[in-house]
Coordinates of C-alpha atoms (C1' of nucleotides) in Angstrom, one line a residue:
Chain A
M17 CA 24.6 -9.6 2.8
D18 CA 21.1 -8.4 2.1
T19 CA 18.8 -5.1 1.0
L20 CA 18.8 -4.0 5.0
D21 CA 22.2 -5.0 5.6
R22 CA 23.1 -2.5 2.6
I23 CA 21.2 0.0 4.3
L24 CA 22.0 -0.5 7.8
G25 CA 25.7 -0.2 6.6
E26 CA 25.2 3.0 5.0
W27 CA 23.6 4.4 8.1
E28 CA 26.6 3.3 9.9
R29 CA 29.1 5.2 7.4
E30 CA 26.7 8.2 7.9
R31 CA 25.7 8.2 11.3
P32 CA 27.6 5.8 13.4
D33 CA 26.1 7.4 16.8
L34 CA 22.7 6.1 15.5
D35 CA 21.2 3.1 17.2
V36 CA 19.6 1.3 14.0
S37 CA 19.2 -2.1 15.6
A38 CA 14.9 -1.6 15.3
L39 CA 15.3 -0.7 11.8
A40 CA 16.6 -4.3 10.8
V41 CA 13.6 -5.5 12.1
I42 CA 11.2 -3.1 11.2
G43 CA 13.0 -2.7 7.6
R44 CA 12.9 -6.2 7.1
L45 CA 9.1 -6.6 8.1
S46 CA 7.5 -4.1 5.4
R47 CA 10.2 -5.2 2.8
Y48 CA 9.1 -8.5 3.0
A49 CA 5.5 -7.9 3.1
D50 CA 5.9 -6.2 0.0
L51 CA 7.9 -8.7 -1.5
V52 CA 5.3 -11.9 -0.6
Q53 CA 2.6 -9.1 -1.9
A54 CA 3.8 -8.9 -5.1
R55 CA 4.3 -12.5 -4.9
L56 CA 0.7 -13.3 -3.8
D57 CA -0.6 -11.0 -6.6
A58 CA 1.2 -12.6 -9.5
V59 CA -1.1 -15.7 -8.5
F60 CA -4.8 -13.9 -8.3
A61 CA -4.0 -11.8 -11.5
E62 CA -4.1 -15.7 -13.2
H63 CA -7.3 -15.6 -11.9
G64 CA -8.2 -12.5 -13.2
L65 CA -8.9 -11.0 -9.2
Q66 CA -7.1 -8.2 -7.8
S67 CA -5.7 -8.9 -4.3
W68 CA -8.2 -6.3 -2.7
E69 CA -10.9 -8.6 -4.8
F70 CA -10.1 -12.0 -2.9
D71 CA -10.0 -10.1 0.3
V72 CA -13.3 -9.2 0.1
L73 CA -14.4 -12.3 -1.0
S74 CA -12.5 -14.3 1.3
A75 CA -13.8 -12.3 3.9
L76 CA -17.5 -13.4 3.1
R77 CA -16.9 -16.9 2.3
R78 CA -15.1 -17.3 6.0
A79 CA -18.7 -15.6 7.8
G80 CA -20.0 -19.0 6.5
D81 CA -23.7 -19.5 5.5
P82 CA -25.1 -17.4 4.0
Y83 CA -21.8 -15.5 3.2
E84 CA -22.9 -12.0 4.4
L85 CA -21.9 -8.9 5.9
T86 CA -22.5 -5.6 6.2
P87 CA -20.3 -3.0 4.6
G88 CA -19.6 -1.8 8.5
E89 CA -18.1 -5.4 9.0
L90 CA -15.9 -5.4 5.8
D91 CA -14.4 -2.1 7.0
R92 CA -13.2 -3.5 10.2
A93 CA -12.4 -7.1 8.9
L94 CA -10.5 -5.4 6.2
L95 CA -9.0 -2.2 8.0
I96 CA -10.0 0.0 5.2
T97 CA -12.0 3.3 5.1
S98 CA -16.0 2.7 4.5
G99 CA -15.4 4.9 1.3
T100 CA -13.0 2.1 0.0
T101 CA -15.5 -0.3 1.2
T102 CA -18.5 1.1 -1.3
H103 CA -16.0 1.1 -3.8
R104 CA -14.9 -2.3 -3.8
V105 CA -18.5 -3.6 -3.4
Q106 CA -19.6 -1.6 -6.4
R107 CA -17.2 -3.4 -8.5
L108 CA -17.6 -6.7 -7.1
E109 CA -21.5 -6.4 -7.7
S110 CA -20.7 -5.4 -11.2
R111 CA -18.7 -8.4 -12.1
G112 CA -21.7 -10.5 -10.5
F113 CA -19.5 -11.8 -7.2
V114 CA -21.9 -10.3 -4.6
T115 CA -25.5 -8.5 -4.1
R116 CA -26.2 -5.9 -2.6
R117 CA -29.5 -5.2 -0.9
R118 CA -31.0 -2.7 2.4
D119 CA -31.7 -4.7 5.6
E120 CA -35.8 -4.9 6.3
D121 CA -35.1 -4.4 10.3
D122 CA -32.6 -1.5 10.1
R123 CA -33.0 0.4 6.9
R124 CA -29.7 1.6 7.8
V125 CA -28.1 -1.4 6.9
V126 CA -26.7 -3.0 3.7
R127 CA -26.1 -6.7 3.5
V128 CA -23.7 -7.9 1.1
R129 CA -23.8 -11.4 0.0
L130 CA -21.5 -13.6 -2.0
T131 CA -23.4 -14.8 -5.1
V132 CA -22.6 -18.7 -6.6
T133 CA -20.7 -17.4 -9.1
G134 CA -18.5 -14.7 -6.4
R135 CA -18.4 -18.1 -4.6
A136 CA -17.0 -20.3 -7.5
A137 CA -14.2 -17.3 -8.4
H138 CA -13.4 -17.1 -4.9
E139 CA -12.9 -21.0 -4.8
A140 CA -10.7 -21.3 -7.6
A141 CA -8.4 -18.8 -6.9
H142 CA -8.1 -19.9 -2.9
A143 CA -6.6 -23.5 -3.7
A144 CA -3.7 -21.7 -5.8
H145 CA -3.1 -19.2 -3.5
A146 CA -2.8 -21.3 -0.8
D147 CA -0.5 -23.7 -2.8
N148 CA 1.1 -20.4 -3.0
E149 CA 1.8 -19.7 0.4
T150 CA 2.9 -22.8 0.9
R151 CA 5.5 -22.8 -1.6
I152 CA 6.4 -19.4 -0.2
L153 CA 7.6 -20.3 3.0
A154 CA 8.6 -24.3 1.8
G155 CA 12.4 -22.6 1.9
L156 CA 11.9 -22.4 5.8
S157 CA 13.4 -25.1 8.0
E158 CA 10.8 -26.4 10.3
G159 CA 12.9 -24.0 13.1
E160 CA 13.0 -21.0 11.0
R161 CA 9.4 -20.9 10.3
A162 CA 8.4 -21.5 14.1
E163 CA 10.8 -18.4 14.9
L164 CA 9.4 -16.4 12.2
L165 CA 5.6 -17.6 13.6
G166 CA 6.5 -16.6 17.2
G167 CA 8.1 -14.0 16.6
L168 CA 5.4 -12.4 14.7
K169 CA 3.2 -13.5 17.5
A170 CA 4.5 -11.2 20.2
L171 CA 5.0 -8.5 17.7
G172 CA 1.1 -8.9 17.6
R173 CA 0.8 -9.2 21.5
V174 CA 2.9 -5.4 21.3
L175 CA 0.9 -3.6 18.9
G176 CA -2.1 -4.6 20.5
D177 CA -3.8 -7.6 18.2
T178 CA -5.4 -8.9 20.8
L179 CA -9.1 -10.0 20.7
P180 CA -11.3 -10.3 24.3
D181 CA -11.8 -14.4 25.2
Chain B
M3 CA -6.1 -15.3 20.7
D4 CA -5.6 -12.6 18.1
T5 CA -7.1 -11.4 14.7
L6 CA -5.2 -14.1 12.6
D7 CA -6.8 -17.1 15.2
R8 CA -10.1 -15.8 14.9
I9 CA -9.9 -15.7 11.1
L10 CA -8.1 -19.0 10.9
G11 CA -10.5 -20.7 13.3
E12 CA -13.0 -19.3 10.5
W13 CA -11.6 -21.4 7.8
E14 CA -11.4 -24.4 9.8
R15 CA -15.2 -24.3 10.7
E16 CA -15.9 -23.9 7.3
R17 CA -13.3 -25.9 5.6
P18 CA -11.6 -28.2 8.2
D19 CA -9.8 -30.1 4.8
L20 CA -7.8 -26.6 4.3
D21 CA -3.8 -26.4 5.7
V22 CA -3.9 -22.9 7.0
S23 CA -0.5 -22.8 8.6
A24 CA 0.8 -21.0 6.2
L25 CA -2.0 -18.6 6.4
A26 CA -0.9 -17.8 10.0
V27 CA 2.4 -16.6 9.0
I28 CA 1.5 -14.8 5.7
G29 CA -1.6 -13.6 7.1
R30 CA 0.5 -12.1 10.4
L31 CA 3.6 -10.9 8.2
S32 CA 1.0 -8.2 6.1
R33 CA -1.0 -7.5 8.6
Y34 CA 1.6 -6.6 11.4
A35 CA 3.4 -4.4 8.5
D36 CA 0.2 -2.7 8.0
L37 CA -0.2 -1.5 11.6
V38 CA 3.8 -0.8 12.0
Q39 CA 3.4 1.3 9.2
A40 CA 0.6 3.2 10.7
R41 CA 2.1 3.9 13.9
L42 CA 5.3 5.3 11.8
D43 CA 2.7 7.8 9.3
A44 CA 1.6 9.0 12.9
V45 CA 4.9 10.3 13.7
F46 CA 5.9 11.5 10.2
A47 CA 2.4 13.6 9.8
E48 CA 3.7 15.2 13.0
H49 CA 6.8 16.1 11.2
G50 CA 4.7 17.4 8.5
L51 CA 6.0 14.7 6.2
Q52 CA 4.4 11.9 4.5
S53 CA 5.7 8.2 4.8
W54 CA 7.2 8.1 0.8
E55 CA 9.0 11.7 1.1
F56 CA 10.5 10.6 4.6
D57 CA 11.6 7.4 2.4
V58 CA 13.3 9.5 -0.8
L59 CA 15.3 11.9 1.7
S60 CA 16.2 8.9 3.5
A61 CA 17.6 7.4 0.6
L62 CA 19.2 10.3 -0.5
R63 CA 20.8 11.1 3.0
R64 CA 22.4 7.4 3.5
A65 CA 24.2 8.4 -0.1
G66 CA 26.1 10.9 1.7
D67 CA 27.7 13.9 0.8
P68 CA 26.7 14.9 -2.0
Y69 CA 23.7 13.3 -1.0
E70 CA 22.8 13.1 -4.5
L71 CA 20.8 9.8 -6.9
T72 CA 19.3 9.6 -9.9
P73 CA 15.9 9.0 -10.7
G74 CA 16.8 5.4 -11.8
E75 CA 18.7 4.8 -8.5
L76 CA 15.3 5.7 -6.5
D77 CA 13.6 3.9 -8.4
R78 CA 15.7 0.8 -7.5
A79 CA 16.2 1.6 -3.7
L80 CA 12.8 2.3 -3.1
L81 CA 11.0 -0.3 -5.2
I82 CA 8.9 1.9 -7.0
T83 CA 8.1 3.0 -10.8
S84 CA 9.6 5.6 -12.5
G85 CA 6.3 7.1 -12.7
T86 CA 6.1 7.3 -9.4
T87 CA 9.4 8.7 -8.6
T88 CA 9.0 11.4 -11.2
H89 CA 6.1 12.2 -9.1
R90 CA 7.8 12.4 -5.8
V91 CA 10.4 14.0 -6.8
Q92 CA 8.2 16.9 -8.1
R93 CA 6.8 17.1 -5.1
L94 CA 10.1 17.4 -2.9
E95 CA 11.3 19.7 -5.1
S96 CA 7.9 22.1 -5.0
R97 CA 8.7 22.3 -0.7
G98 CA 12.6 22.9 -2.0
F99 CA 14.1 19.4 -0.4
V100 CA 15.3 18.6 -3.3
T101 CA 17.0 20.1 -6.3
R102 CA 17.1 18.4 -10.0
R103 CA 19.4 19.1 -12.7
R104 CA 20.6 17.3 -15.9
D105 CA 24.2 15.2 -15.9
E106 CA 26.7 17.4 -18.0
D107 CA 28.4 14.1 -18.8
D108 CA 25.3 11.8 -20.0
R109 CA 22.1 14.3 -20.9
R110 CA 19.6 11.5 -20.3
V111 CA 20.7 11.5 -16.5
V112 CA 19.3 13.9 -13.8
R113 CA 20.8 14.3 -10.3
V114 CA 18.4 14.6 -7.4
R115 CA 20.6 16.3 -4.8
L116 CA 19.5 17.1 -1.0
T117 CA 18.9 20.7 0.0
V118 CA 19.7 22.0 3.0
T119 CA 16.5 22.3 4.0
G120 CA 15.6 18.8 3.1
R121 CA 18.4 17.5 5.3
A122 CA 17.1 19.5 7.9
A123 CA 13.7 18.3 7.7
H124 CA 14.5 14.6 7.5
E125 CA 17.0 15.3 10.4
A126 CA 14.0 16.0 12.7
A127 CA 12.1 13.6 11.5
H128 CA 14.5 10.9 11.5
A129 CA 15.4 11.3 15.3
A130 CA 11.2 11.0 15.9
H131 CA 11.2 8.4 13.8
A132 CA 14.2 6.3 14.8
D133 CA 12.4 6.9 18.9
N134 CA 9.3 5.1 17.4
E135 CA 10.8 2.3 16.1
T136 CA 12.6 1.6 18.9
R137 CA 9.5 2.2 21.0
I138 CA 7.6 0.0 19.1
L139 CA 9.7 -2.6 19.7
A140 CA 10.3 -2.4 23.5
G141 CA 7.7 -4.5 24.4
L142 CA 9.5 -7.7 22.9
S143 CA 11.9 -9.8 25.2
E144 CA 15.4 -10.0 24.4
G145 CA 14.5 -13.5 23.1
E146 CA 11.6 -12.6 21.2
R147 CA 13.3 -9.8 19.2
A148 CA 16.2 -12.1 18.2
E149 CA 13.4 -14.6 16.9
L150 CA 11.4 -12.2 14.9
L151 CA 14.6 -10.9 13.3
G152 CA 15.8 -14.5 13.0
G153 CA 12.5 -15.5 11.0
L154 CA 12.6 -12.4 9.1
K155 CA 16.0 -13.1 7.6
A156 CA 15.2 -16.6 6.7
L157 CA 12.3 -15.3 5.1
G158 CA 14.5 -12.5 3.4
R159 CA 16.4 -15.9 1.9
V160 CA 13.8 -17.6 1.0
L161 CA 12.7 -14.8 -1.0
G162 CA 15.9 -13.8 -2.8
D163 CA 16.7 -10.8 -1.3
T164 CA 20.4 -11.2 -1.3
L165 CA 23.1 -9.1 -2.5
P166 CA 26.4 -9.7 -4.6
D167 CA 29.4 -10.2 -1.9
Chain C
dG24 C1' 30.2 8.8 -39.7
dT25 C1' 25.7 6.7 -39.3
dC26 C1' 22.3 3.7 -37.7
dT27 C1' 20.4 0.4 -34.2
dG28 C1' 19.7 -0.8 -29.7
dA29 C1' 19.8 0.1 -25.3
dT30 C1' 19.2 3.1 -21.5
dA31 C1' 16.9 7.0 -18.4
dT32 C1' 13.9 10.0 -17.6
dC33 C1' 8.9 11.5 -18.1
dT34 C1' 3.9 11.7 -20.3
dT35 C1' -0.6 10.0 -19.9
dG36 C1' -4.2 7.7 -18.4
dA37 C1' -6.7 4.6 -15.2
dT38 C1' -7.9 3.4 -10.7
dA39 C1' -7.8 2.0 -5.3
dT40 C1' -7.4 4.5 -1.8
dC41 C1' -8.3 8.0 2.0
dA42 C1' -10.8 12.2 4.8
dA43 C1' -14.1 14.9 5.4
dG44 C1' -18.8 15.4 4.8
dA45 C1' -24.0 14.6 3.4
dT46 C1' -27.7 11.5 3.9
dG47 C1' -30.5 8.6 5.8
dT48 C1' -32.2 5.8 9.7
dT49 C1' -32.7 4.8 14.4
dT50 C1' -32.7 5.3 19.7
dG51 C1' -33.2 6.8 23.6
dG52 C1' -34.7 11.0 26.9
dA53 C1' -37.8 14.9 27.6
Chain D
dT2 C1' -44.6 13.1 20.5
dC3 C1' -40.4 15.1 18.9
dC4 C1' -35.8 15.9 19.2
dA5 C1' -30.7 15.6 19.3
dA6 C1' -27.4 12.4 19.2
dA7 C1' -25.4 7.8 17.6
dC8 C1' -25.2 4.9 13.7
dA9 C1' -24.4 2.9 8.7
dT10 C1' -23.8 4.0 4.6
dC11 C1' -22.7 6.7 0.6
dT12 C1' -20.6 10.9 -2.0
dT13 C1' -17.1 14.1 -2.9
dG14 C1' -12.5 15.8 -3.9
dA15 C1' -7.6 14.6 -3.6
dT16 C1' -3.7 11.9 -4.5
dA17 C1' -0.2 8.1 -4.7
dT18 C1' 0.6 4.7 -7.3
dC19 C1' 1.2 1.9 -11.7
dA20 C1' 1.3 0.1 -16.7
dA21 C1' 2.6 1.4 -20.9
dG22 C1' 4.1 4.3 -24.1
dA23 C1' 6.6 8.6 -25.6
dT24 C1' 10.6 11.3 -25.9
dA25 C1' 15.8 12.2 -25.8
dT26 C1' 20.3 10.8 -25.2
dC27 C1' 24.5 7.4 -25.7
dA28 C1' 26.9 3.1 -27.1
dG29 C1' 29.1 0.2 -30.2
dA30 C1' 28.9 -2.2 -35.0
dC31 C1' 29.6 -1.4 -39.3

DNA sequence: GTCTGATATCTTGATATCAAGATGTTTGGA
DNA sequence: TCCAAACATCTTGATATCAAGATATCAGAC
């Protein structure tokens, strides 16, 4: 018996005609994503970072040397709008974690680059974050974890999350 | 090949020492929760509702006749803070979807009740929403869907989402 | 009966986000 | 060459959210 079982039971009582089987899946998906996020946030906070700050630093770190992306690339990598990217980059710039400069060849473009300080901040948080993720899933059996991963991959497919190649 | 596969590949290139297997699960969980939410939002928008408005109306509808909850009960049902509840209820009250009144026996308590208008708005959106959820999952095979549900239930267990009884 | 602590709700101030549009730059065709 | 359309980024205004604290009410100990 969990939160969704209770909710499904309430619908069963109120609207026995409804098919709530999809809600059983989607309701859990969004609820557990929230609960997991709260656990991740707690570790980021211990390292003085917001979750969104870590996300931007991670995207730059993953890009590889010279740890540089454009705002547009950040928009697409992080699924956020351009205004949000502007705001995020400004905040990280004010903390000394990234630098911004115009591209010389195409002056519409900006290059956002991780600083040494930013890379260090990411590095410290990243280790704790990876541990945290591992710990969250540690209570799953091998089979349960494979089940969850397989189910999520299938969901990604139906949501259209596939890349060329 | 999907978005997470690409991200995992980037980490493999940059930090081959890291164990990214937990990220493969948790990254997909949060990404797909976001993608699903965007699809749900689109249908709510067709019915002139924000996702959070639908959530409040649903909680009240599920409560059963007389479709009434206190702000504190809404906090807990929706995993939001009390300030957010105040704001949500004000907005729904201004749209005529709920009424607020003091409890006579315990004057600290407020009773938020779904109006006939609010119930109708919920009803219309709910039918489309349920269809939408069913449609999103329609691309999954029977087995994939069972896999996803089983994996999510196990995750809920390790996240502590269990109720008494 | 009267405090004191607990409880329920609301207020305040800060901030992350988005949609829509403004600004500046490049590109391709006439 | 010049202009229009495409493009990249930033700005503006609105709003949903939270944390922390304020306010009002109740319950229990004495």
